[in-house]
Coordinates of C-alpha atoms in Angstrom, one line a residue:
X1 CA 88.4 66.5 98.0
X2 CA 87.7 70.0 96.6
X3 CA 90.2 68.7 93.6
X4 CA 88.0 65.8 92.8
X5 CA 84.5 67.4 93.2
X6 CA 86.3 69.9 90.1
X7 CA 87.8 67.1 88.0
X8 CA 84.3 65.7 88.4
X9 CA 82.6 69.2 87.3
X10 CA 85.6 69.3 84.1
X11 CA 84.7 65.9 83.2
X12 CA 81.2 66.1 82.7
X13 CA 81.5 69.9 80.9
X14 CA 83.3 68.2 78.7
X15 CA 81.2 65.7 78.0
X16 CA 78.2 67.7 77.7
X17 CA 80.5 69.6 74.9
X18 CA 81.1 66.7 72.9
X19 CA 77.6 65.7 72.8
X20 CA 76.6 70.1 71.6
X21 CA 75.8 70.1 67.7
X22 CA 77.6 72.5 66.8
X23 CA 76.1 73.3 63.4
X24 CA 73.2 74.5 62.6
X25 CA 70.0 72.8 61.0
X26 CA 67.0 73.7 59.0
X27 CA 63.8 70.9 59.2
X28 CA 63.7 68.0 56.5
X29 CA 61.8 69.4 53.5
X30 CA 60.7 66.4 51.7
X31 CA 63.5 66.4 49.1
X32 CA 65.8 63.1 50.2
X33 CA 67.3 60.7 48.1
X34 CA 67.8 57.0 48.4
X35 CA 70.4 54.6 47.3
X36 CA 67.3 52.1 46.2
X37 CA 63.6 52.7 46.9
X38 CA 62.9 49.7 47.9
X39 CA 65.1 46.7 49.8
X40 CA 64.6 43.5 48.9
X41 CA 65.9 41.5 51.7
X42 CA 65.7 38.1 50.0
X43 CA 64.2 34.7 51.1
X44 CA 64.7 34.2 54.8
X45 CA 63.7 31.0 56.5
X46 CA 61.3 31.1 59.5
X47 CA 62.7 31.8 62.3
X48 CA 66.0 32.2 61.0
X49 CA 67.8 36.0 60.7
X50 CA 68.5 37.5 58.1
X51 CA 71.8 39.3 56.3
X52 CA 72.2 42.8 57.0
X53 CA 71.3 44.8 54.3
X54 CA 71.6 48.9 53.9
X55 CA 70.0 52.2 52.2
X56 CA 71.9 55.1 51.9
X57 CA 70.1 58.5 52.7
X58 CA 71.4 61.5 50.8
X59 CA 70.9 65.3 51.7
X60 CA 71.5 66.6 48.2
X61 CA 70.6 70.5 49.6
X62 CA 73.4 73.4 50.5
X63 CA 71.6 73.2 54.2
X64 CA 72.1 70.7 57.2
X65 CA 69.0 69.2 57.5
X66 CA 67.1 67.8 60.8
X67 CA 64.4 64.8 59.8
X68 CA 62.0 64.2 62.8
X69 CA 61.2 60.8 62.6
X70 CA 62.0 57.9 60.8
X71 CA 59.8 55.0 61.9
X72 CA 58.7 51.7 60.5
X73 CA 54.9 52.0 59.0
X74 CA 54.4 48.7 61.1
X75 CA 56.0 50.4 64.4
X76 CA 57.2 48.0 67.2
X77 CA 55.2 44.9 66.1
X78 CA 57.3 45.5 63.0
X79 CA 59.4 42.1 61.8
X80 CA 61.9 44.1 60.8
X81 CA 65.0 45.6 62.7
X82 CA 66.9 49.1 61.7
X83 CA 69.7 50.6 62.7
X84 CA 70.2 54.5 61.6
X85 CA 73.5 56.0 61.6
X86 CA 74.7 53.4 64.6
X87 CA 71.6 53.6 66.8
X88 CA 69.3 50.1 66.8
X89 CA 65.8 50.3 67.1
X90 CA 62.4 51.1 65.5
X91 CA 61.4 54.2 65.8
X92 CA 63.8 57.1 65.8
X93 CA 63.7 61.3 66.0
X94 CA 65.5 64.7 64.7
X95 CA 68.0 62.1 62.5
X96 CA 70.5 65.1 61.3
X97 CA 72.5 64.8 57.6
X98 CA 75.1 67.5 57.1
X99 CA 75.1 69.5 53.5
X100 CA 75.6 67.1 50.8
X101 CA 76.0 64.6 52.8
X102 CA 74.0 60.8 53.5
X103 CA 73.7 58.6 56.4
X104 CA 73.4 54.7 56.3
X105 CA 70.4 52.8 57.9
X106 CA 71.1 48.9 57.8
X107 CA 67.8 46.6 58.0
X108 CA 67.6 43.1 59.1
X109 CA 65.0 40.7 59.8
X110 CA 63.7 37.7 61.0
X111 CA 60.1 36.1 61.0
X112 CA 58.0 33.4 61.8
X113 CA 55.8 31.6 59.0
X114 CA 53.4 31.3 61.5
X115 CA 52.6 34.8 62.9
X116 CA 52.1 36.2 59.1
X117 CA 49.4 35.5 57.0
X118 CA 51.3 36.1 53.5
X119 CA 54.5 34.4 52.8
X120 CA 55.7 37.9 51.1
X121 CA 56.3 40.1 54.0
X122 CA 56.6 43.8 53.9
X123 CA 57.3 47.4 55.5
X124 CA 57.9 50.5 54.6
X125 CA 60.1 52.7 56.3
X126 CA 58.9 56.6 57.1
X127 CA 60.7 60.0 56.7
X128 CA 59.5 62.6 58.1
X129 CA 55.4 63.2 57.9
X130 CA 53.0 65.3 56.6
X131 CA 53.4 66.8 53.3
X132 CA 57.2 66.4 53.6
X133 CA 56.8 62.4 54.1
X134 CA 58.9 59.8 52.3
X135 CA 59.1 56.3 52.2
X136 CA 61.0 53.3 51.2
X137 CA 59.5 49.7 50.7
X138 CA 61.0 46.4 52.8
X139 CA 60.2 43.3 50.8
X140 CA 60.9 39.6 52.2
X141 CA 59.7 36.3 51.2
X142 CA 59.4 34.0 54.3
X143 CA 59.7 30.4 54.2
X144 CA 58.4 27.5 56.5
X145 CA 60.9 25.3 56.7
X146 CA 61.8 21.8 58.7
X147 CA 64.8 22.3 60.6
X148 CA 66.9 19.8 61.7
X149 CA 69.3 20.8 64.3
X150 CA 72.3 18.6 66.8
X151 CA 71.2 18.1 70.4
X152 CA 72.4 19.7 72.9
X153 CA 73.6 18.4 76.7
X154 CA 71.1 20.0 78.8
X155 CA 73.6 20.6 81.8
X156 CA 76.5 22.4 79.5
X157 CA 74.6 23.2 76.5
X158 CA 77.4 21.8 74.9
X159 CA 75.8 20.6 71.0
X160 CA 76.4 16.8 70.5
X161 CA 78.7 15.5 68.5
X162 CA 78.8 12.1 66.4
X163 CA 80.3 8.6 67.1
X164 CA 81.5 6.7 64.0
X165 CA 83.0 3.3 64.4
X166 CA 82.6 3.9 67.9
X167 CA 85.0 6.6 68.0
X168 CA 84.0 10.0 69.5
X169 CA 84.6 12.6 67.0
X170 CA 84.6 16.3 66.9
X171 CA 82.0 16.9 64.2
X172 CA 78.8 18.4 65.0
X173 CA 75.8 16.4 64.4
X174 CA 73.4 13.2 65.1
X175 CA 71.7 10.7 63.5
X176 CA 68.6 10.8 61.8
X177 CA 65.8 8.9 63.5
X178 CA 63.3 6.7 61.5
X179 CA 61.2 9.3 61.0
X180 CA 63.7 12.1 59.4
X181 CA 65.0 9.3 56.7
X182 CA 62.6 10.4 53.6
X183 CA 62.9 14.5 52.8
X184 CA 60.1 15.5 51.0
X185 CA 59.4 18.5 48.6
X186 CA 56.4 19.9 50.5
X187 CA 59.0 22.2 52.2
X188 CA 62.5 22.7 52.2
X189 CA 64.6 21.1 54.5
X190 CA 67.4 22.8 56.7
X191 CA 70.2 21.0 58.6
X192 CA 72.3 22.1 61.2
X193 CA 75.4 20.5 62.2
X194 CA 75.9 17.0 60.1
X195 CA 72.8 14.9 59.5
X196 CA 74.1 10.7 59.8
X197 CA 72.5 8.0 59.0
X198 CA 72.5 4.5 60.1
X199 CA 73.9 1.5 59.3
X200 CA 71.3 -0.5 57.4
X201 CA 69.4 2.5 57.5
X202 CA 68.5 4.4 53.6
X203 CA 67.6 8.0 53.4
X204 CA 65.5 8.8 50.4
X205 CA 64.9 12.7 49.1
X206 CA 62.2 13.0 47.1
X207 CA 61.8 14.3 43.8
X208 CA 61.8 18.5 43.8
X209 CA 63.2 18.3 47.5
X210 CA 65.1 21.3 48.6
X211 CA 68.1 20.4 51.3
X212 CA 69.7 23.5 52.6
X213 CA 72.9 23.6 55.0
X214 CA 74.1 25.7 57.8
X215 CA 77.7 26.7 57.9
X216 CA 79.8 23.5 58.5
X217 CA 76.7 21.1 57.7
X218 CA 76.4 18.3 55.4
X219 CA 74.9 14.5 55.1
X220 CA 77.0 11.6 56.4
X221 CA 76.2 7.8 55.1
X222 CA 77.9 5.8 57.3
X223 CA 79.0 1.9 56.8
X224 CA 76.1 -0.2 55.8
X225 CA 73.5 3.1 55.2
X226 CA 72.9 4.6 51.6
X227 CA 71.9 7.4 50.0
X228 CA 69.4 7.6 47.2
X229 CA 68.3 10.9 45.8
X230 CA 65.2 10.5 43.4
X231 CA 65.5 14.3 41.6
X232 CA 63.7 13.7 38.0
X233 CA 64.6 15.9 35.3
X234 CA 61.2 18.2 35.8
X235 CA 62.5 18.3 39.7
X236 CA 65.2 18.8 40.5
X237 CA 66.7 18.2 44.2
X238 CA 69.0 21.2 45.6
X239 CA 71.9 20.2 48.1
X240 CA 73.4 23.9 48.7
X241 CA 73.8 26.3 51.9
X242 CA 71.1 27.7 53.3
X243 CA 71.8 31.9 52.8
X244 CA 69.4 32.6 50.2
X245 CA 70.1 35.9 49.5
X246 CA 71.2 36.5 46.2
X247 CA 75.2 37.4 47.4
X248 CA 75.2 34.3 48.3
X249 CA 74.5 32.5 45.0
X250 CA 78.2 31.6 44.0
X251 CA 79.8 32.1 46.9
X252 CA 81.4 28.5 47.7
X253 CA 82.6 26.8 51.2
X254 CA 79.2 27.5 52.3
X255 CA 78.7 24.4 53.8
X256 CA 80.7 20.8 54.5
X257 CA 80.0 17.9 52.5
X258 CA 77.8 14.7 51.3
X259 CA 79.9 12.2 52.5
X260 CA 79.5 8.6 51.8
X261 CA 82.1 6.8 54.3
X262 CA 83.4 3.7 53.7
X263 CA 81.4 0.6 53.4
X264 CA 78.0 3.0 52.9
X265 CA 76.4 1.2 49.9
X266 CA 74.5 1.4 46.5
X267 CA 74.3 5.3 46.9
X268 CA 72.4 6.7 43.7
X269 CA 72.1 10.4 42.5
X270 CA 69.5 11.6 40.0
X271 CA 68.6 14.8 38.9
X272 CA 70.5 16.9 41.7
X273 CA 72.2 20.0 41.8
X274 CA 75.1 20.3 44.7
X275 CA 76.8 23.9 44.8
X276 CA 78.5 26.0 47.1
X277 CA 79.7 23.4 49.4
X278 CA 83.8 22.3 50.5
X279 CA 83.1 19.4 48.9
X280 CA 80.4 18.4 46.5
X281 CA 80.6 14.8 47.6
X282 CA 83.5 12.7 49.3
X283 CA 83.7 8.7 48.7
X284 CA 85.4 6.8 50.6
X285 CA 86.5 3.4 50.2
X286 CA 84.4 -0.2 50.4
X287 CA 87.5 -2.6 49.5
X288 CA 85.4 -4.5 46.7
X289 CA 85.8 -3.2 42.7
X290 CA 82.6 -5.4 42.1
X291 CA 79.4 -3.2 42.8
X292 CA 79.3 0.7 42.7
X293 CA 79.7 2.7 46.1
X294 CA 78.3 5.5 44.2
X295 CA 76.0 5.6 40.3
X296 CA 75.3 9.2 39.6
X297 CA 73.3 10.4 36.5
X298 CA 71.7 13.6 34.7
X299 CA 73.4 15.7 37.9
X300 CA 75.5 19.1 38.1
X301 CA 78.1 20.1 40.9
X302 CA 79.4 23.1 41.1
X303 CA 81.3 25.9 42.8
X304 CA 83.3 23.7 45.6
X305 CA 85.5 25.8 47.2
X306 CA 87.8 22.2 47.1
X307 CA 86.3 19.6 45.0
X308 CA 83.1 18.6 42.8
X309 CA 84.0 14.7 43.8
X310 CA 86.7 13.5 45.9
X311 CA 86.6 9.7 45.6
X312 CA 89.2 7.7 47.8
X313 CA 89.4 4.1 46.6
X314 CA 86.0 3.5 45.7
X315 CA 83.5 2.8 42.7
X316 CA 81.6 5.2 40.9
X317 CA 79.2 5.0 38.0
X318 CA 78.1 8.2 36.2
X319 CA 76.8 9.5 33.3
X320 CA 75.6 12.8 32.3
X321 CA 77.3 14.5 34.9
X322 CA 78.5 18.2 35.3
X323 CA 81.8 18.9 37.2
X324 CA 82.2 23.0 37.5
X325 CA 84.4 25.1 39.2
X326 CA 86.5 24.0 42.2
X327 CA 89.5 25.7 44.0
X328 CA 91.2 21.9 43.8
X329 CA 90.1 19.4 41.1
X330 CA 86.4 19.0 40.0
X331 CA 87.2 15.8 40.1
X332 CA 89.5 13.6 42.0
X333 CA 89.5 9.8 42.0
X334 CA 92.3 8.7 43.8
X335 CA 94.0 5.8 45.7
X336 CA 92.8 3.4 43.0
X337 CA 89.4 2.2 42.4
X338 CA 87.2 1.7 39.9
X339 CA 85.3 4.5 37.3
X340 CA 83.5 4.6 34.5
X341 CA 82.1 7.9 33.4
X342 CA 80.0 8.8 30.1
X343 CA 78.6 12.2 28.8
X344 CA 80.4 13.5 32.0
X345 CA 81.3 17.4 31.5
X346 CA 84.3 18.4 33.9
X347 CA 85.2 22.5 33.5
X348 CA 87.2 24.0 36.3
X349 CA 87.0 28.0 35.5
X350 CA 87.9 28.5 39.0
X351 CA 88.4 32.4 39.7
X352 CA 88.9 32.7 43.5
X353 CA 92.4 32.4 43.8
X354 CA 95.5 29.9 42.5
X355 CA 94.2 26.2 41.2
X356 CA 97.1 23.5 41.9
X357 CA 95.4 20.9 40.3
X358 CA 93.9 20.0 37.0
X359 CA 90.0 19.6 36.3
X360 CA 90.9 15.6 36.7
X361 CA 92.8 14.2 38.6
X362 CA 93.3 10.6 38.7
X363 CA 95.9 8.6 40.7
X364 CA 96.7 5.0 42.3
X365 CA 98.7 5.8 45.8
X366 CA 98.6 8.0 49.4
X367 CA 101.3 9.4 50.9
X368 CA 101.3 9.8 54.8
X369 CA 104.3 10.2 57.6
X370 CA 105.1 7.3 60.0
X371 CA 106.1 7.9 63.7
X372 CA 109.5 8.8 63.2
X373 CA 108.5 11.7 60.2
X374 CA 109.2 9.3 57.6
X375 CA 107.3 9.8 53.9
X376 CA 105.6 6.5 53.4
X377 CA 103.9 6.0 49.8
X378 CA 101.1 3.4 49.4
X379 CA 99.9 2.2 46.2
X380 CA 96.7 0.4 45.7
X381 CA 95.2 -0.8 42.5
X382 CA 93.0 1.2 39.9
X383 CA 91.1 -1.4 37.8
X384 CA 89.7 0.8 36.1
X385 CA 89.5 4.7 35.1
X386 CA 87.2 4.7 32.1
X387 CA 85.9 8.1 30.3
X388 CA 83.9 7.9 27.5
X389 CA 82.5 10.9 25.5
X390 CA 83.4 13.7 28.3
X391 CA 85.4 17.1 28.2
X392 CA 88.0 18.2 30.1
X393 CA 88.6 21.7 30.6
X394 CA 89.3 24.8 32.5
X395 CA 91.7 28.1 32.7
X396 CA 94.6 26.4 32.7
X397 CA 96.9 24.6 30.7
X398 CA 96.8 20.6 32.0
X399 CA 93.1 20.0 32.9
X400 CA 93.7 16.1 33.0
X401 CA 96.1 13.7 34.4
X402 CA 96.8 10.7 35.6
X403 CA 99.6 10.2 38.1
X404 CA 100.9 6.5 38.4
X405 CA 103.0 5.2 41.1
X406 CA 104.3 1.4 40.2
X407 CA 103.4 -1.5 42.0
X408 CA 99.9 -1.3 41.6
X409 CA 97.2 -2.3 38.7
X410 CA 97.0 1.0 36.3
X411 CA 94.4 0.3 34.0
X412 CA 92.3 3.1 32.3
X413 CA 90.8 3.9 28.7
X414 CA 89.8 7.1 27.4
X415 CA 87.9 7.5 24.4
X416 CA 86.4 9.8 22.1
X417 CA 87.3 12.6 24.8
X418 CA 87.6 16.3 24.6
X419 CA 90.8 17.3 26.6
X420 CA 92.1 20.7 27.5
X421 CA 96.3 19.9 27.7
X422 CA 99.0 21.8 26.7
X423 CA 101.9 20.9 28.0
X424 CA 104.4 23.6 26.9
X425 CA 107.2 22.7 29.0
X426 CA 107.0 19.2 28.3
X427 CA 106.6 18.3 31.9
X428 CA 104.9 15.0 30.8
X429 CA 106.8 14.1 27.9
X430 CA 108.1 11.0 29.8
X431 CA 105.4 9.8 31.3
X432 CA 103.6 7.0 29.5
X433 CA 100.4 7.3 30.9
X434 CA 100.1 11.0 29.3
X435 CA 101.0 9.7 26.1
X436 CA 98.3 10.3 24.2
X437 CA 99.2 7.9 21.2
X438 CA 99.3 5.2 23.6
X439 CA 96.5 2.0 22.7
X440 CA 94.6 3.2 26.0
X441 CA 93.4 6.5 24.2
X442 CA 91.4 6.4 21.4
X443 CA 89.7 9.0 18.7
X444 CA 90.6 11.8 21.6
X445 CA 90.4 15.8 20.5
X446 CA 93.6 17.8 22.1
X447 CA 93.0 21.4 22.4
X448 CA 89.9 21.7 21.0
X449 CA 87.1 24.4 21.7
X450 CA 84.9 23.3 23.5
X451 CA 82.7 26.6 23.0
X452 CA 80.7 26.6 26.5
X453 CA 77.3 28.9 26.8
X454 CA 79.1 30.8 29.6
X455 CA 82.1 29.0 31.6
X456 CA 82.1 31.7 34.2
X457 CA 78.2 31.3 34.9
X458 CA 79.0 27.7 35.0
X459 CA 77.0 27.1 32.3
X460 CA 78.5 25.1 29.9
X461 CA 76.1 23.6 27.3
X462 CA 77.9 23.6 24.2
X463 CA 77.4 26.1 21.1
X464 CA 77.4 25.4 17.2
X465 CA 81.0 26.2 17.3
X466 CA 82.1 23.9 19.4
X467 CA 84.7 20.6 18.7
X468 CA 82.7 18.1 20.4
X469 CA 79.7 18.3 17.8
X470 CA 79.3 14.6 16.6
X471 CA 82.3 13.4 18.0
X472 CA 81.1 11.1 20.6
X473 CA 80.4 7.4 19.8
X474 CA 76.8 5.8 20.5
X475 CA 76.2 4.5 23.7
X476 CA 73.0 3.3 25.4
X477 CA 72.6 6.6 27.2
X478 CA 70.7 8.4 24.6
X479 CA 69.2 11.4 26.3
X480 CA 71.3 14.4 27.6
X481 CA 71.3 15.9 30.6
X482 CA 68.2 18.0 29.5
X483 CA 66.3 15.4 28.1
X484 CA 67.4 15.9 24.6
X485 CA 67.8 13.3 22.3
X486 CA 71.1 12.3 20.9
X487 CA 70.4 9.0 19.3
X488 CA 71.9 10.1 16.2
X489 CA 75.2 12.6 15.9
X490 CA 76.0 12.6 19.8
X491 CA 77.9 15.2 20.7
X492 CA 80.9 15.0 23.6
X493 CA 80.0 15.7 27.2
X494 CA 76.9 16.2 28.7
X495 CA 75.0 18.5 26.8
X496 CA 74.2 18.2 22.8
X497 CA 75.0 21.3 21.1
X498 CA 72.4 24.3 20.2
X499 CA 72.6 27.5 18.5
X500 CA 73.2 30.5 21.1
X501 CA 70.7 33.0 21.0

């Protein structure tokens, strides 16, 4: 017993010892340094927390330094939430920093709209006081938002997740009731989880509307519902992720998808920007080559972490469209179908790792394994793959292609095209459809530069320098994507030419 009341007395000398500063300390003197003197935390939505951002504190002096306090100027009813050197809270006292040395203090915050009266919310956090007081500014713009979020089983909290076809799947979401199927631009709208709508059912978003998505989040059309996205080109709609901060600008897998699922009907995008999603939009099939699944105009997808489009046997109309980066294809149309694009811009500069696939990908055929592990290829027919007046481009060396598998209608035309391809090793020498001589391409430009703004800034209006300048033929779309008119001279793609500044 006698041994156990002294391991008891051991233990907690010790631990008194290891919490003993064993340096020495002189008090703050009003001399620290800051990595920034003032945070900007970025646009947070009510309610919603922020990313954790930090400030470096720096003892420049040849002395270990003891600062007193360091407080928020708003104290406790502060909205914002620090963390000094591992400690959380608000309010914090004799905050030592070695010689030449710093410590880190990470901020984050979150706030509701409705408790503030000024959307631009801010703090300051103190050093010290007195004559030896510092401070450094906390600036956040808050945003009312509506949010529209998966139930949830009140019994297991387990968050609901959508039937399609009848079939219970895994994916997080619900469908939108009457009353959620027009999205406004008065604020912007969040969605958690996937956001379906009905059969028979259309979901309009108004011109200027903002749609943000949570982390695996996205639309879903379902059989018999459409989509139509009214974006003009003096508003704009936004379909991105919903971490505003400015890290987060082109970072992409963000969120899921738009997803138009088969037999979903006379879906239209206008004026829209989708970035930063898995996939931009995925179309699935409606088994009828006759009427569009899908006419998109004057929009721009970019930064997909696997494709702009991925259309599965279906029919898309498009013009003025911008395809950017992708980590697979901007742009895959495949298992047959039906497309006709004009003015379309498609530049994979992908930079996050390996690209597989070219900027365009079109094929006729899907592979999948049978029951006893057997490879089975179906082909299915591809009335028609039509490009007129686009670029194809990218960082690598085949940025189009189309890859036939017989027994199915092949038919496509490209014309007065600007297409990255060069095929060194003459992979594609035998293949017909890559023959560029062929009757099925016509007044095409191999190689040429296609002299973008800024191709890594997915910016890619086209300079004075660039091959496409009056190579396109007249058609009836005779603005560009910015409104500019190209009645006479069009160039190739999207974009008519200007002079860089």
């Amino acid at each position: 017993m006698r041994f156990l009341s002294a391991l008891v007395i051991c233990i907690g000398l010790a631990t008194m010892s290891s919490c003993r500063k064993d340096f020495s300390t002189i008090p703050n003197y009003g001399n620290l340094e800051f990595s920034k003197d003032t945070v900007f935390l970025d646009t947070v939505f009510t309610n919603i927390g922020s990313a954790t951002y930090n400030l470096k504190v720096y003892n420049r002096g040849k002395n270990a330094i003891t600062i007193p306090t360091i407080s928020l100027e708003n104290g406790i009813s502060s909205n914002y939430r620090l963390n000094v050197d591992g400690i959380p809270g608000k309010e914090f006292n004799n905050i030592d920093i070695l010689a030449k040395d710093s410590i880190f203090i990470f901020i984050e915050t979150t706030i509701n709209a409705n408790s503030v009266s000024d959307p631009l919310y801010t703090d300051r956090i103190l050093f010290d006081n007195g004559n030896n007081q510092q401070d450094v500014d906390l600036v956040t713009l808050v945003q009312d938002a509506h949010f529209i979020y998966p139930g949830r089983d009140p019994i297991s909290m387990k968050i609901d997740s959508l039937s399609l076809d009848g079939n219970a799947t895994s994916i997080q979401g619900r469908f939108l009731e009457d009353s959620e199927l027009t999205i406004t631009n008065a604020k912007p709208t969040v969605i958690y989880g996937y956001a379906a709508v009905k059969s028979n059912k259309t979901l309009v978003v108004q011109a200027g509307a903002k749609v943000y998505f949570h982390a695996n989040s996205g639309l879903i059309i379902d059989k018999g519902a459409s989509l139509k996205v009214q974006g003009t080109l003096e508003e704009k709609v936004y379909f991105e992720g919903d971490r505003l901060e400015h890290r987060f600008d082109a970072i992409p897998g963000q969120w899921g998808t738009i997803w138009m699922r088969a037999g979903s009907k006379e879906n239209e995008i206008k004026h829209a920007i989708i970035k930063n999603g898995i996939i931009g939009v995925l179309i699935d099939s409606i088994g009828s080559n006759t009427a569009p699944t899908l006419t998109i105009e004057n929009a721009e997808i970019y930064n997909n972490s696997n494709f702009g489009i991925l259309a599965r046997e279906t029919h898309i109309e498009a013009y003025n469209l911008v395809i950017g980066a992708a980590g697979q294809a901007s742009l895959a149309a495949t298992i047959g179908g039906t497309y006709n694009f004009t003015h379309a811009t498609f530049a994979n500069f992908w930079n996050n790792g390996i690209r597989q696939l070219p900027a365009v990908l079109i094929n006729n055929f899907y592979v999948y394994e049978d029951d006893n592990g057997n490879e089975i290829t179906v082909t299915k027919d591809l009335y028609a793959a039509n490009f007129t007046n686009c670029i194809f481009d990218g960082n690598t060396n085949i940025e189009f292609l189309l890859d036939k598998v017989d027994g199915g209608v092949f038919n496509y035309n490209i014309k007065n095209c600007l297409i990255t391809f060069n095929d060194s090793n003459n992979n594609f020498s035998d293949i017909l459809e890559m023959d560029f001589s062929n009757s099925n391409y016509q007044n095409n430009i191999l190689n040429g530069f296609s002299d973008f703004r800024n191709s890594q800034n997915e910016d890619f209006i086209i300079g004075e320098e660039s091959a496409a300048i009056e190579k396109a033929i007249p058609t009836s779309f005779t603005l560009d994507l910015l409104g500019v008119d190209r009645t006479n001279s069009p160039a190739i793609g999207a974009y008519q030419n200007i002079i860089f500044n």
